Amino acid sequence: MFRRWSGAAGAVVLAVVLTGCGGEPAPAPDSKASPEAGAEPSASASAGPQAAGERAVLAAYEGMWRELAVAVQKPSAGGTRIEDYASGEALATVRRDVRTVREAGTRANGRLGHEPEVTKMDPGASPPTATVRDCVDLKDWETTRDGTPVPLPSGQPMRYRTTAQVEQWDDGRWRVITYTQHGEQAC
């Protein structure tokens, strides 16, 4: 239901997804320990294989949001690295959201806040999987049309939950396969 908003509301949703934790694109990855890195590891992550896996999962999740934010600010996925971080249903949703923003004539500006955490890791699954829960904060985010702010949909909390399913591919990288925005769930 949350995904069926009008163009303006969809722009708000998409903009949140693309911005990432800091709102700024991360530097290109240069670490073999976390090839999709670029985002800071979470404060709860410590040493060990489980923590390294969680950092890699969060880097993929945050990378998807960062690239989505870039795409909705243009609005075009061209020139982004979204496919490095998202696949399957998540990638289809990103593409649909970017198209919605473009067709609505809106642009996204500002920064989205995030508080992602890995709530489940299953490294023994085939492929290995993880679940991420996040609290998206719209406080510093604005959607505009022709330079005029577009208000949030009525009833939209400024902070709401999202969840994502992430899986590790044969190349060792984690990719977001699905993400769901729970716009009705304040956090």
PDB file of C-alpha atoms in Angstrom, residues 21-183:
ATOM      1  CA  CYS A  21      23.377   7.198   6.244  1.00  0.00           C
ATOM      2  CA  GLY A  22      25.378  10.327   5.719  1.00  0.00           C
ATOM      3  CA  GLY A  23      23.651  11.545   2.609  1.00  0.00           C
ATOM      4  CA  GLU A  24      27.018  11.747   0.863  1.00  0.00           C
ATOM      5  CA  PRO A  25      28.415   9.126  -1.495  1.00  0.00           C
ATOM      6  CA  ALA A  26      31.084   6.992   0.123  1.00  0.00           C
ATOM      7  CA  PRO A  27      34.579   6.778  -1.305  1.00  0.00           C
ATOM      8  CA  ALA A  28      35.274   3.978  -3.740  1.00  0.00           C
ATOM      9  CA  PRO A  29      35.958   0.684  -1.977  1.00  0.00           C
ATOM     10  CA  ASP A  30      39.587  -0.278  -1.607  1.00  0.00           C
ATOM     11  CA  SER A  31      39.475  -3.006   1.014  1.00  0.00           C
ATOM     12  CA  LYS A  32      39.496  -6.693   0.200  1.00  0.00           C
ATOM     13  CA  ALA A  33      37.910  -7.426   3.574  1.00  0.00           C
ATOM     14  CA  SER A  34      34.742  -5.629   2.527  1.00  0.00           C
ATOM     15  CA  PRO A  35      34.628  -5.124  -1.252  1.00  0.00           C
ATOM     16  CA  GLU A  36      31.363  -3.239  -1.145  1.00  0.00           C
ATOM     17  CA  ALA A  37      32.480  -1.091   1.754  1.00  0.00           C
ATOM     18  CA  GLY A  38      32.479   2.638   1.726  1.00  0.00           C
ATOM     19  CA  ALA A  39      30.185   3.112   4.675  1.00  0.00           C
ATOM     20  CA  GLU A  40      31.469   3.235   8.205  1.00  0.00           C
ATOM     21  CA  PRO A  41      31.020   0.010  10.177  1.00  0.00           C
ATOM     22  CA  SER A  42      28.246   0.162  12.750  1.00  0.00           C
ATOM     23  CA  ALA A  43      29.215   0.970  16.308  1.00  0.00           C
ATOM     24  CA  SER A  44      27.961  -2.438  17.438  1.00  0.00           C
ATOM     25  CA  ALA A  45      30.264  -4.290  15.049  1.00  0.00           C
ATOM     26  CA  SER A  46      33.367  -5.768  16.612  1.00  0.00           C
ATOM     27  CA  ALA A  47      36.099  -8.139  15.468  1.00  0.00           C
ATOM     28  CA  GLY A  48      35.437 -11.588  14.082  1.00  0.00           C
ATOM     29  CA  PRO A  49      33.790 -13.229  11.093  1.00  0.00           C
ATOM     30  CA  GLN A  50      30.227 -12.477  12.247  1.00  0.00           C
ATOM     31  CA  ALA A  51      31.033  -8.782  12.718  1.00  0.00           C
ATOM     32  CA  ALA A  52      32.825  -8.616   9.350  1.00  0.00           C
ATOM     33  CA  GLY A  53      29.781 -10.187   7.706  1.00  0.00           C
ATOM     34  CA  GLU A  54      27.461  -7.690   9.393  1.00  0.00           C
ATOM     35  CA  ARG A  55      29.646  -4.777   8.248  1.00  0.00           C
ATOM     36  CA  ALA A  56      29.542  -6.099   4.663  1.00  0.00           C
ATOM     37  CA  VAL A  57      25.739  -6.482   4.833  1.00  0.00           C
ATOM     38  CA  LEU A  58      25.332  -2.933   6.161  1.00  0.00           C
ATOM     39  CA  ALA A  59      27.710  -1.589   3.497  1.00  0.00           C
ATOM     40  CA  ALA A  60      25.531  -3.134   0.772  1.00  0.00           C
ATOM     41  CA  TYR A  61      22.339  -1.777   2.350  1.00  0.00           C
ATOM     42  CA  GLU A  62      23.774   1.698   2.857  1.00  0.00           C
ATOM     43  CA  GLY A  63      25.267   1.629  -0.641  1.00  0.00           C
ATOM     44  CA  MET A  64      21.845   0.919  -2.141  1.00  0.00           C
ATOM     45  CA  TRP A  65      20.336   3.908  -0.329  1.00  0.00           C
ATOM     46  CA  ARG A  66      23.255   6.161  -1.255  1.00  0.00           C
ATOM     47  CA  GLU A  67      22.963   5.304  -4.956  1.00  0.00           C
ATOM     48  CA  LEU A  68      19.171   5.598  -4.835  1.00  0.00           C
ATOM     49  CA  ALA A  69      19.543   9.119  -3.365  1.00  0.00           C
ATOM     50  CA  VAL A  70      21.831  10.086  -6.233  1.00  0.00           C
ATOM     51  CA  ALA A  71      19.348   8.673  -8.738  1.00  0.00           C
ATOM     52  CA  VAL A  72      16.325  10.537  -7.336  1.00  0.00           C
ATOM     53  CA  GLN A  73      18.228  13.801  -7.195  1.00  0.00           C
ATOM     54  CA  LYS A  74      18.878  13.630 -10.981  1.00  0.00           C
ATOM     55  CA  PRO A  75      16.267  11.750 -11.446  1.00  0.00           C
ATOM     56  CA  SER A  76      17.995   8.960 -13.351  1.00  0.00           C
ATOM     57  CA  ALA A  77      19.790   5.776 -12.357  1.00  0.00           C
ATOM     58  CA  GLY A  78      22.280   6.403 -15.172  1.00  0.00           C
ATOM     59  CA  GLY A  79      25.792   6.889 -13.849  1.00  0.00           C
ATOM     60  CA  THR A  80      25.001   5.272 -10.491  1.00  0.00           C
ATOM     61  CA  ARG A  81      26.336   1.997  -9.121  1.00  0.00           C
ATOM     62  CA  ILE A  82      22.927   0.806  -7.926  1.00  0.00           C
ATOM     63  CA  GLU A  83      23.414  -2.640  -9.476  1.00  0.00           C
ATOM     64  CA  ASP A  84      26.472  -3.136  -7.248  1.00  0.00           C
ATOM     65  CA  TYR A  85      24.184  -3.022  -4.213  1.00  0.00           C
ATOM     66  CA  ALA A  86      20.687  -4.110  -5.285  1.00  0.00           C
ATOM     67  CA  SER A  87      19.241  -6.897  -7.405  1.00  0.00           C
ATOM     68  CA  GLY A  88      15.966  -8.677  -7.999  1.00  0.00           C
ATOM     69  CA  GLU A  89      12.879  -7.083  -6.504  1.00  0.00           C
ATOM     70  CA  ALA A  90      14.913  -4.351  -4.762  1.00  0.00           C
ATOM     71  CA  LEU A  91      16.477  -3.231  -8.046  1.00  0.00           C
ATOM     72  CA  ALA A  92      13.083  -3.277  -9.787  1.00  0.00           C
ATOM     73  CA  THR A  93      11.648  -1.131  -6.971  1.00  0.00           C
ATOM     74  CA  VAL A  94      14.513   1.355  -7.251  1.00  0.00           C
ATOM     75  CA  ARG A  95      14.024   1.665 -11.007  1.00  0.00           C
ATOM     76  CA  ARG A  96      10.274   2.118 -10.582  1.00  0.00           C
ATOM     77  CA  ASP A  97      10.780   4.767  -7.904  1.00  0.00           C
ATOM     78  CA  VAL A  98      13.250   6.721 -10.066  1.00  0.00           C
ATOM     79  CA  ARG A  99      10.793   6.587 -12.971  1.00  0.00           C
ATOM     80  CA  THR A 100       7.991   7.813 -10.672  1.00  0.00           C
ATOM     81  CA  VAL A 101      10.102  10.759  -9.523  1.00  0.00           C
ATOM     82  CA  ARG A 102      11.015  11.651 -13.109  1.00  0.00           C
ATOM     83  CA  GLU A 103       7.419  11.384 -14.365  1.00  0.00           C
ATOM     84  CA  ALA A 104       6.137  13.479 -11.432  1.00  0.00           C
ATOM     85  CA  GLY A 105       8.656  16.215 -12.234  1.00  0.00           C
ATOM     86  CA  THR A 106      10.014  16.178  -8.693  1.00  0.00           C
ATOM     87  CA  ARG A 107      13.508  16.276  -7.230  1.00  0.00           C
ATOM     88  CA  ALA A 108      14.805  15.133  -3.868  1.00  0.00           C
ATOM     89  CA  ASN A 109      17.120  17.300  -1.786  1.00  0.00           C
ATOM     90  CA  GLY A 110      18.837  17.045   1.565  1.00  0.00           C
ATOM     91  CA  ARG A 111      19.869  14.110   3.677  1.00  0.00           C
ATOM     92  CA  LEU A 112      18.012  11.102   4.986  1.00  0.00           C
ATOM     93  CA  GLY A 113      18.820   9.752   8.381  1.00  0.00           C
ATOM     94  CA  HIS A 114      19.291   6.011   8.892  1.00  0.00           C
ATOM     95  CA  GLU A 115      19.787   3.659  11.828  1.00  0.00           C
ATOM     96  CA  PRO A 116      20.330   0.288  10.119  1.00  0.00           C
ATOM     97  CA  GLU A 117      21.089  -2.844  12.070  1.00  0.00           C
ATOM     98  CA  VAL A 118      21.491  -6.465  11.099  1.00  0.00           C
ATOM     99  CA  THR A 119      18.782  -8.363  12.950  1.00  0.00           C
ATOM    100  CA  LYS A 120      19.482 -11.810  11.512  1.00  0.00           C
ATOM    101  CA  MET A 121      22.442 -13.488   9.813  1.00  0.00           C
ATOM    102  CA  ASP A 122      22.303 -16.940   8.257  1.00  0.00           C
ATOM    103  CA  PRO A 123      25.795 -17.596   6.856  1.00  0.00           C
ATOM    104  CA  GLY A 124      24.955 -21.307   6.442  1.00  0.00           C
ATOM    105  CA  ALA A 125      22.067 -20.700   4.048  1.00  0.00           C
ATOM    106  CA  SER A 126      22.583 -21.204   0.339  1.00  0.00           C
ATOM    107  CA  PRO A 127      23.178 -18.392  -0.478  1.00  0.00           C
ATOM    108  CA  PRO A 128      24.061 -16.773   2.861  1.00  0.00           C
ATOM    109  CA  THR A 129      21.352 -14.289   3.897  1.00  0.00           C
ATOM    110  CA  ALA A 130      20.769 -11.450   6.327  1.00  0.00           C
ATOM    111  CA  THR A 131      17.917  -9.212   7.435  1.00  0.00           C
ATOM    112  CA  VAL A 132      18.378  -5.483   8.034  1.00  0.00           C
ATOM    113  CA  ARG A 133      15.995  -3.273   9.996  1.00  0.00           C
ATOM    114  CA  ASP A 134      16.280   0.496   9.674  1.00  0.00           C
ATOM    115  CA  CYS A 135      14.650   3.659  10.956  1.00  0.00           C
ATOM    116  CA  VAL A 136      14.523   6.245   8.169  1.00  0.00           C
ATOM    117  CA  ASP A 137      14.430   9.890   9.269  1.00  0.00           C
ATOM    118  CA  LEU A 138      12.914  12.472   6.883  1.00  0.00           C
ATOM    119  CA  LYS A 139      13.755  15.508   9.060  1.00  0.00           C
ATOM    120  CA  ASP A 140      16.460  16.856   6.705  1.00  0.00           C
ATOM    121  CA  TRP A 141      14.884  15.630   3.447  1.00  0.00           C
ATOM    122  CA  GLU A 142      12.767  17.625   1.043  1.00  0.00           C
ATOM    123  CA  THR A 143      11.020  16.811  -2.197  1.00  0.00           C
ATOM    124  CA  THR A 144      10.379  19.708  -4.580  1.00  0.00           C
ATOM    125  CA  ARG A 145       8.576  20.334  -7.842  1.00  0.00           C
ATOM    126  CA  ASP A 146       9.777  23.382  -9.796  1.00  0.00           C
ATOM    127  CA  GLY A 147      11.598  24.541  -6.669  1.00  0.00           C
ATOM    128  CA  THR A 148       8.464  24.417  -4.504  1.00  0.00           C
ATOM    129  CA  PRO A 149       8.438  21.972  -1.560  1.00  0.00           C
ATOM    130  CA  VAL A 150       6.031  19.050  -1.881  1.00  0.00           C
ATOM    131  CA  PRO A 151       4.452  18.187   1.497  1.00  0.00           C
ATOM    132  CA  LEU A 152       4.645  14.700   2.904  1.00  0.00           C
ATOM    133  CA  PRO A 153       1.513  12.582   2.567  1.00  0.00           C
ATOM    134  CA  SER A 154      -0.871  13.094   5.479  1.00  0.00           C
ATOM    135  CA  GLY A 155      -0.157  10.673   8.272  1.00  0.00           C
ATOM    136  CA  GLN A 156       3.442  10.060   7.128  1.00  0.00           C
ATOM    137  CA  PRO A 157       5.663   9.859  10.229  1.00  0.00           C
ATOM    138  CA  MET A 158       8.968  11.743  10.033  1.00  0.00           C
ATOM    139  CA  ARG A 159      10.707   8.522  11.153  1.00  0.00           C
ATOM    140  CA  TYR A 160       9.548   5.139   9.884  1.00  0.00           C
ATOM    141  CA  ARG A 161      10.724   1.519   9.638  1.00  0.00           C
ATOM    142  CA  THR A 162      12.154  -0.309   6.656  1.00  0.00           C
ATOM    143  CA  THR A 163      13.346  -3.898   6.380  1.00  0.00           C
ATOM    144  CA  ALA A 164      15.573  -5.507   3.777  1.00  0.00           C
ATOM    145  CA  GLN A 165      16.652  -8.987   2.796  1.00  0.00           C
ATOM    146  CA  VAL A 166      20.272  -9.191   1.730  1.00  0.00           C
ATOM    147  CA  GLU A 167      22.135 -12.149   0.247  1.00  0.00           C
ATOM    148  CA  GLN A 168      25.740 -12.967  -0.506  1.00  0.00           C
ATOM    149  CA  TRP A 169      26.496 -13.919  -4.090  1.00  0.00           C
ATOM    150  CA  ASP A 170      29.169 -16.251  -5.455  1.00  0.00           C
ATOM    151  CA  ASP A 171      31.508 -13.275  -5.974  1.00  0.00           C
ATOM    152  CA  GLY A 172      31.451 -12.715  -2.185  1.00  0.00           C
ATOM    153  CA  ARG A 173      29.520  -9.453  -2.358  1.00  0.00           C
ATOM    154  CA  TRP A 174      26.258  -8.818  -0.544  1.00  0.00           C
ATOM    155  CA  ARG A 175      23.280  -7.386  -2.435  1.00  0.00           C
ATOM    156  CA  VAL A 176      19.889  -6.163  -1.270  1.00  0.00           C
ATOM    157  CA  ILE A 177      17.274  -8.447  -2.807  1.00  0.00           C
ATOM    158  CA  THR A 178      14.138  -6.895  -1.292  1.00  0.00           C
ATOM    159  CA  TYR A 179      13.379  -3.894   0.829  1.00  0.00           C
ATOM    160  CA  THR A 180      10.061  -2.935   2.311  1.00  0.00           C
ATOM    161  CA  GLN A 181       9.100   0.484   3.578  1.00  0.00           C
ATOM    162  CA  HIS A 182       6.748   0.361   6.536  1.00  0.00           C
ATOM    163  CA  GLY A 183       5.601   3.976   6.287  1.00  0.00           C
TER     164      GLY A 183
END
